[in-house]
mmCIF file of C-alpha atoms in Angstrom:
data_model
loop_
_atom_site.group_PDB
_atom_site.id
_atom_site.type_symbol
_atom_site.label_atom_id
_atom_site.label_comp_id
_atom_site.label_asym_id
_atom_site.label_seq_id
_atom_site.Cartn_x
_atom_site.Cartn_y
_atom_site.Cartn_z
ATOM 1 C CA UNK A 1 -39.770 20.123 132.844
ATOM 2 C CA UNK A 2 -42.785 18.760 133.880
ATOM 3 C CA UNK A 3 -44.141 18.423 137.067
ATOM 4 C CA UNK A 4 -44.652 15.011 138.988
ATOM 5 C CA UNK A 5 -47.266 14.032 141.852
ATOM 6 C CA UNK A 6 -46.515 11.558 144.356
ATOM 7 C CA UNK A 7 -48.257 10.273 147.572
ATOM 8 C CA UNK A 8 -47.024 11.873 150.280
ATOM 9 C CA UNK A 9 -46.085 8.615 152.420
ATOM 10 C CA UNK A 10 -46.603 5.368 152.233
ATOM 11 C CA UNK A 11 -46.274 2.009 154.565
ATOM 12 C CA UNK A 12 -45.321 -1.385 153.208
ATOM 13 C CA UNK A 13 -44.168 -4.419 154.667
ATOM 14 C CA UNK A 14 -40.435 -5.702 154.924
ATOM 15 C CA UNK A 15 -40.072 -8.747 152.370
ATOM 16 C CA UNK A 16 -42.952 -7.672 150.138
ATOM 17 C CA UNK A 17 -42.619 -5.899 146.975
ATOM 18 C CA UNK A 18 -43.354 -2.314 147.197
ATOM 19 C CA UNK A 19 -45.001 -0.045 144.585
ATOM 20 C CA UNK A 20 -44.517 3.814 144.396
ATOM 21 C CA UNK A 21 -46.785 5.813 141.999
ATOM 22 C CA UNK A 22 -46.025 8.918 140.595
ATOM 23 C CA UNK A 23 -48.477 11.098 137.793
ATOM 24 C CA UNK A 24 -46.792 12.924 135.221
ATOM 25 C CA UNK A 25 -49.639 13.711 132.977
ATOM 26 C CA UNK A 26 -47.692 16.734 131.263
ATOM 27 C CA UNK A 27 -44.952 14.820 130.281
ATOM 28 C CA UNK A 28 -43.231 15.530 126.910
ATOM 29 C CA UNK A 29 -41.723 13.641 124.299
ATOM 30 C CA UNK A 30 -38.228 14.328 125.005
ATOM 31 C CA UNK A 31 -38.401 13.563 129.223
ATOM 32 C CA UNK A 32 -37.238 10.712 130.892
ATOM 33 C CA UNK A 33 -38.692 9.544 134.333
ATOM 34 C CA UNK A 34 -35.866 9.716 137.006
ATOM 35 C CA UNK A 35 -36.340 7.970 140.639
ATOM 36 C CA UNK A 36 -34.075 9.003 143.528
ATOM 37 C CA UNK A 37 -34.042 8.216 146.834
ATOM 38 C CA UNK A 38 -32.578 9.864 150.055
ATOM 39 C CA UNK A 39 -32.305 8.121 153.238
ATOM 40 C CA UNK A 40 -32.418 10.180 156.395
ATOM 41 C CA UNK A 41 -29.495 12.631 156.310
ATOM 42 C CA UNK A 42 -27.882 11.360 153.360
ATOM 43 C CA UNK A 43 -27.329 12.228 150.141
ATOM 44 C CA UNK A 44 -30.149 11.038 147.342
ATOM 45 C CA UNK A 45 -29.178 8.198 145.386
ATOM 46 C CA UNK A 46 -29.935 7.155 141.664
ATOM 47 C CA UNK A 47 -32.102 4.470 142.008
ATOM 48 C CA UNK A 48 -32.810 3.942 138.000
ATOM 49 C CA UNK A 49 -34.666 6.163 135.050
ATOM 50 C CA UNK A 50 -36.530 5.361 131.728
ATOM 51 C CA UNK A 51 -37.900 6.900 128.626
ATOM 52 C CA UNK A 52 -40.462 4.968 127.520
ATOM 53 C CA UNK A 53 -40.067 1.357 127.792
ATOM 54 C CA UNK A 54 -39.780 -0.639 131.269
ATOM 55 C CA UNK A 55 -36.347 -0.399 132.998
ATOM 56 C CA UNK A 56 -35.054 -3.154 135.664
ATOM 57 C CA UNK A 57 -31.730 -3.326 137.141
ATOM 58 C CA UNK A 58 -30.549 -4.370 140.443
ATOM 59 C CA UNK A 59 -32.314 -2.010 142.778
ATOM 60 C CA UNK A 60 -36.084 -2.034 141.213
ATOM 61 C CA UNK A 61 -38.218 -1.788 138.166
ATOM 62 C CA UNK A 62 -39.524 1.021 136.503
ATOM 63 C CA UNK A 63 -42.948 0.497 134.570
ATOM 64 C CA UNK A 64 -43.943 3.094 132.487
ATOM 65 C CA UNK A 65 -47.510 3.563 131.164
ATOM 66 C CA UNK A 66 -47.674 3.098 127.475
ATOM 67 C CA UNK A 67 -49.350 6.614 127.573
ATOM 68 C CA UNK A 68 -46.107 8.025 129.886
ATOM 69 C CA UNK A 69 -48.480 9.799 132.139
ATOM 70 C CA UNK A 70 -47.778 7.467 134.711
ATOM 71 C CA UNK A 71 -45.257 5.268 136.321
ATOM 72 C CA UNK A 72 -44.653 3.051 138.972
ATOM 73 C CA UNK A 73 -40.929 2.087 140.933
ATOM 74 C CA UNK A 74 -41.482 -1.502 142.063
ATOM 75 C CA UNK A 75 -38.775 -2.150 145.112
ATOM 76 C CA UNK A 76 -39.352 -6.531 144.631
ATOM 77 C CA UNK A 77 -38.573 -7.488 148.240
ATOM 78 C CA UNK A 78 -38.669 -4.583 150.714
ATOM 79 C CA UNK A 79 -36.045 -4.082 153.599
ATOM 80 C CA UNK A 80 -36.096 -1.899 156.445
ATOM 81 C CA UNK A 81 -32.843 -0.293 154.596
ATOM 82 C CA UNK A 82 -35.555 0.898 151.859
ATOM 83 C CA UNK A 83 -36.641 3.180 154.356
ATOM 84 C CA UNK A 84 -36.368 6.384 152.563
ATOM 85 C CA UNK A 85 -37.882 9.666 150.784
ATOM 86 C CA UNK A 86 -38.370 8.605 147.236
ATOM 87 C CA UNK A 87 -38.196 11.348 144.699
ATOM 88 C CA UNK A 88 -39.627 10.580 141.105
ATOM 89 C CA UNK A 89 -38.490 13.557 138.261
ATOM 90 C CA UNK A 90 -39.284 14.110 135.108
ATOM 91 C CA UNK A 91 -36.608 15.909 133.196
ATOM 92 C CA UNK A 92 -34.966 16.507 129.180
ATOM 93 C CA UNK A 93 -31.405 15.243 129.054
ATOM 94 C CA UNK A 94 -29.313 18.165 130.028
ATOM 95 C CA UNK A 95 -31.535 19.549 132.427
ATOM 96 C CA UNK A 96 -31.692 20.012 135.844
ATOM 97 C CA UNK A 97 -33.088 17.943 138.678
ATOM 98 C CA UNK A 98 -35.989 19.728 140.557
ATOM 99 C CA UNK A 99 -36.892 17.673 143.658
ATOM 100 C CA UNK A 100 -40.574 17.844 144.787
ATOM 101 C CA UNK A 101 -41.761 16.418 148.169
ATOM 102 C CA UNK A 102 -41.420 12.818 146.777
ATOM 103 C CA UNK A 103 -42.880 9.814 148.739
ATOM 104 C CA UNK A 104 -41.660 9.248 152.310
ATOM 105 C CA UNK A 105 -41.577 5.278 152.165
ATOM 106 C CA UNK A 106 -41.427 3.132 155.843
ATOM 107 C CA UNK A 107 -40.938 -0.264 155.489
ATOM 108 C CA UNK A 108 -42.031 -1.961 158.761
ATOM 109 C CA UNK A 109 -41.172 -5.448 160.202
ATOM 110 C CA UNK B 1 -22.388 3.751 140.354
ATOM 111 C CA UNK B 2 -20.760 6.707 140.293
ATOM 112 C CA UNK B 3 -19.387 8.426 143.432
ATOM 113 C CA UNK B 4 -18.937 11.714 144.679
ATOM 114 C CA UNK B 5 -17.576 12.499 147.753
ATOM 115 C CA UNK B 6 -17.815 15.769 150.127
ATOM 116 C CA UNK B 7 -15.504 17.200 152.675
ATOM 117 C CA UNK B 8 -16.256 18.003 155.831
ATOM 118 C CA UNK B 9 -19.121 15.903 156.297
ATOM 119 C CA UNK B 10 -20.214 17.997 159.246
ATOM 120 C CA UNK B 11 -18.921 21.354 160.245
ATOM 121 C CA UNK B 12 -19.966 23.976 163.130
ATOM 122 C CA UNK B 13 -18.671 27.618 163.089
ATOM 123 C CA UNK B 14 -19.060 30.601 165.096
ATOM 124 C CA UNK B 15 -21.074 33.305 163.037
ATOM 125 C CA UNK B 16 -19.451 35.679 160.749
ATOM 126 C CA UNK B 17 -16.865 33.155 159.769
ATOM 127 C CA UNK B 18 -16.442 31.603 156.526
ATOM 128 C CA UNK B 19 -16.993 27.886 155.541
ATOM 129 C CA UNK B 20 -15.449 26.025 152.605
ATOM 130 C CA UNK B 21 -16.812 22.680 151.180
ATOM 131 C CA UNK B 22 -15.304 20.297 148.950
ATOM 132 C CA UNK B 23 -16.989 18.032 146.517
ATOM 133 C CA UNK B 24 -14.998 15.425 144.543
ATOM 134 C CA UNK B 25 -16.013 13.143 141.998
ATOM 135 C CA UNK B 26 -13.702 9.912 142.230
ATOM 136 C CA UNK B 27 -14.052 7.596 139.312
ATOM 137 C CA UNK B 28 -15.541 10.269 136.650
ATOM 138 C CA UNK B 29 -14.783 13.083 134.963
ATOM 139 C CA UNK B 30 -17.555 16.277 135.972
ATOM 140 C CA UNK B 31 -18.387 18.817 133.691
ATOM 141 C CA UNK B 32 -21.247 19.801 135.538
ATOM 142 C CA UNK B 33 -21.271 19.994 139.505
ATOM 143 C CA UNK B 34 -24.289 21.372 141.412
ATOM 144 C CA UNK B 35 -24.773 22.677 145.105
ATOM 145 C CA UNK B 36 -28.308 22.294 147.009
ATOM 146 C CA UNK B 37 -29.202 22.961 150.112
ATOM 147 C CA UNK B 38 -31.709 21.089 152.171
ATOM 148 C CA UNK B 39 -33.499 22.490 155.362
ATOM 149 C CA UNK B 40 -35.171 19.793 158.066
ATOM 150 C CA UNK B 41 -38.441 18.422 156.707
ATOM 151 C CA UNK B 42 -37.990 20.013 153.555
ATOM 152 C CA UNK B 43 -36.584 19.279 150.029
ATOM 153 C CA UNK B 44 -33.715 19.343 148.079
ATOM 154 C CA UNK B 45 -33.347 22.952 146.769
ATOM 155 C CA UNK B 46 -30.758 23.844 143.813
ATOM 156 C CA UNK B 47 -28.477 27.095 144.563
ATOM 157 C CA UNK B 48 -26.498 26.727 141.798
ATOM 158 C CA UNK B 49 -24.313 24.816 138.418
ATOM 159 C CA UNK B 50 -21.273 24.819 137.950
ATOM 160 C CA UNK B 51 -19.040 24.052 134.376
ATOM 161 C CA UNK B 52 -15.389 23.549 135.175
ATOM 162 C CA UNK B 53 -13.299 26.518 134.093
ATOM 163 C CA UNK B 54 -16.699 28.913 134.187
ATOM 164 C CA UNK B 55 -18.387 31.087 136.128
ATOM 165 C CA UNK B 56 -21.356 28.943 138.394
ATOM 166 C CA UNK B 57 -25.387 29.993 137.188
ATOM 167 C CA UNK B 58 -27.114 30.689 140.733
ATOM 168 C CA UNK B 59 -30.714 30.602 141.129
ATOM 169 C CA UNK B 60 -33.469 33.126 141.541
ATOM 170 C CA UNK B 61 -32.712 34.071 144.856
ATOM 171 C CA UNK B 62 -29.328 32.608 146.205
ATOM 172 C CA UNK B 63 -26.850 35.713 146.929
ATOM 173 C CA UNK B 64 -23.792 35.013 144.280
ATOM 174 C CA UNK B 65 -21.597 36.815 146.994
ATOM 175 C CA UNK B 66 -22.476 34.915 150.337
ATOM 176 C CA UNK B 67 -22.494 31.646 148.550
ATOM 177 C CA UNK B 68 -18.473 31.213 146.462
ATOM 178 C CA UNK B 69 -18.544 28.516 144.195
ATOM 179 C CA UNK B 70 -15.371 27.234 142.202
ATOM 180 C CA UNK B 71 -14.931 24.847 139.685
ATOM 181 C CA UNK B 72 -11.597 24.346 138.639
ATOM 182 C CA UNK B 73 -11.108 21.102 137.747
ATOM 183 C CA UNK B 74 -13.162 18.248 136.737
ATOM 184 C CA UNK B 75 -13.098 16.531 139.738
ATOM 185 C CA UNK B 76 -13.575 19.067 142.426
ATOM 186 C CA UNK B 77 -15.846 21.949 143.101
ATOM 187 C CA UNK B 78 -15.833 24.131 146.146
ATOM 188 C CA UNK B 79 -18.402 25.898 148.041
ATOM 189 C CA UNK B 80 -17.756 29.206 150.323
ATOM 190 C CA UNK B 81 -20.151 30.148 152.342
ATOM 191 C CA UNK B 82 -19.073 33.652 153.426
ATOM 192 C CA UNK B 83 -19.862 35.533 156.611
ATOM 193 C CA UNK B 84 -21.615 32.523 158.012
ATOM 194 C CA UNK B 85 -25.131 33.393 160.099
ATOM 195 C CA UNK B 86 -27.618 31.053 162.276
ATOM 196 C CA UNK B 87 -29.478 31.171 158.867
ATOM 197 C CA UNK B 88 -27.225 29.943 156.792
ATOM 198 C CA UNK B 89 -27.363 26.212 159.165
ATOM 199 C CA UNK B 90 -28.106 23.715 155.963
ATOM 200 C CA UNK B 91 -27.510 20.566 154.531
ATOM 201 C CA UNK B 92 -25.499 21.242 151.808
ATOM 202 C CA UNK B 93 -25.281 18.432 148.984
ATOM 203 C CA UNK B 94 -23.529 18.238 145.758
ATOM 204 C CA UNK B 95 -23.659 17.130 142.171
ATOM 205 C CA UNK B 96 -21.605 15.956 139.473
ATOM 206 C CA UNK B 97 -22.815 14.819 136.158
ATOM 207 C CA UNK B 98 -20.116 13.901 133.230
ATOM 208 C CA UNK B 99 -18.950 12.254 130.153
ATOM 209 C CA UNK B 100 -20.151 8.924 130.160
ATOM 210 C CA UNK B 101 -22.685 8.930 132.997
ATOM 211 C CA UNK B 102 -26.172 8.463 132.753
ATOM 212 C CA UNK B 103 -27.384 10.920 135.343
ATOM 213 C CA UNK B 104 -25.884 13.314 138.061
ATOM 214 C CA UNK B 105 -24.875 11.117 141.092
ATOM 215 C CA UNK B 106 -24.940 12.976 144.356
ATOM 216 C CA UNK B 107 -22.386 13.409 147.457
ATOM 217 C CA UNK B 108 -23.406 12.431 150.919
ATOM 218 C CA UNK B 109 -24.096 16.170 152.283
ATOM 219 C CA UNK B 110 -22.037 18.078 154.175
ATOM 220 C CA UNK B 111 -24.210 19.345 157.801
ATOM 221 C CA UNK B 112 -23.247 23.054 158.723
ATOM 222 C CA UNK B 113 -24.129 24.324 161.858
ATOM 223 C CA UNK B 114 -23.658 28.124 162.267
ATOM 224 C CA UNK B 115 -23.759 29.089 166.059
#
């Protein structure tokens, strides 16, 4: 699967809409985008995933660039419960999830 | 979602003992479970997947015989962690991925501490 690059941590402020990058120039065909997150000492949890075309549901959007090298998961009106490790993975259906060191996300008053 | 549950949710053990967790998907079937383990500061790392009814695929590295994994059913999947050392102190998270489901959904980790 291909590999994914993410900033390392990023700040953002509680009520505004937050936007995590993540490069996946190697991406092929086949591979969807998958976005996790894991709040401290929890379990990760499926935020949402897309092939090609933009994905929204009731946690965030995923925007996908028309290239799929890139991606963005918007979070529309940050809380301090967003504070979390975000993961983004690129994967084939049927594969496994490899988590990276994903985006450690603090959403401040 | 869908949700997967793990028992204990934190366990502590004196060393040499063995440990037994229990992951349980509730509203799906899972034909696929998978165990990771997660040290402080670090990432999620993937010991092994399980297909109910077969033997689990462990990766490069993670000792087949320390780490018993059973898949019996397609709701529950069991990790044995044998001979327990100070080492072996994890966060251990499951899995389960199944008919109908878009993605694997995980369990909420299950803290071992090995003194």
């Amino acid at each position: 699967d291909a590999k994914t690059t993410q900033p390392p941590s990023m700040d953002c402020a509680e009520g505004r809409a937050a936007n995590l990058p993540c490069n996946h120039s190697t991406i092929s065909g086949n591979e969807y985008v998958y976005w996790y997150r894991q709040i401290h000492s929890q379990g990760p949890q499926y935020i949402i995933h897309g092939l090609k075309n933009n994905e929204t549901n009731e946690m965030a959007s995923l925007i996908i660039t028309e290239d799929r090298k890139s991606s963005t998961l918007i979070l529309p009106h940050a809380t301090l419960r967003d504070t979390a490790v975000y993961y983004c993975i690129v994967k084939a259906a049927g594969n496994k999830l490899t988590f990276g060191g994903g985006t450690r996300v603090l959403v401040k008053p | 979602g869908a949700v997967v549950s793990q028992h204990p949710s934190w366990v502590i053990c004196k060393s040499g003992t063995s440990v037994k967790i229990e992951c349980r998907s509730l509203d799906f079937q899972a034909t696929t479970m998978f165990w990771y383990r997660q040290f402080p500061k670090q990432s999620l790392m993937l010991m092994a997947t399980s297909n109910e009814g077969s033997k689990a695929t462990y990766e490069q590295g993670v000792e087949k015989d320390k780490f018993l994994i059973n898949h019996a059913s397609l709701t529950l999947s069991t990790l044995t962690v044998t001979s327990a050392h100070p080492e072996d102190s994890s966060f251990y998270i499951c899995s389960a991925d199944g008919q109908g489901q878009e993605t694997q959904y995980f369990g909420p980790g299950t803290r071992l501490l090995v003194l």
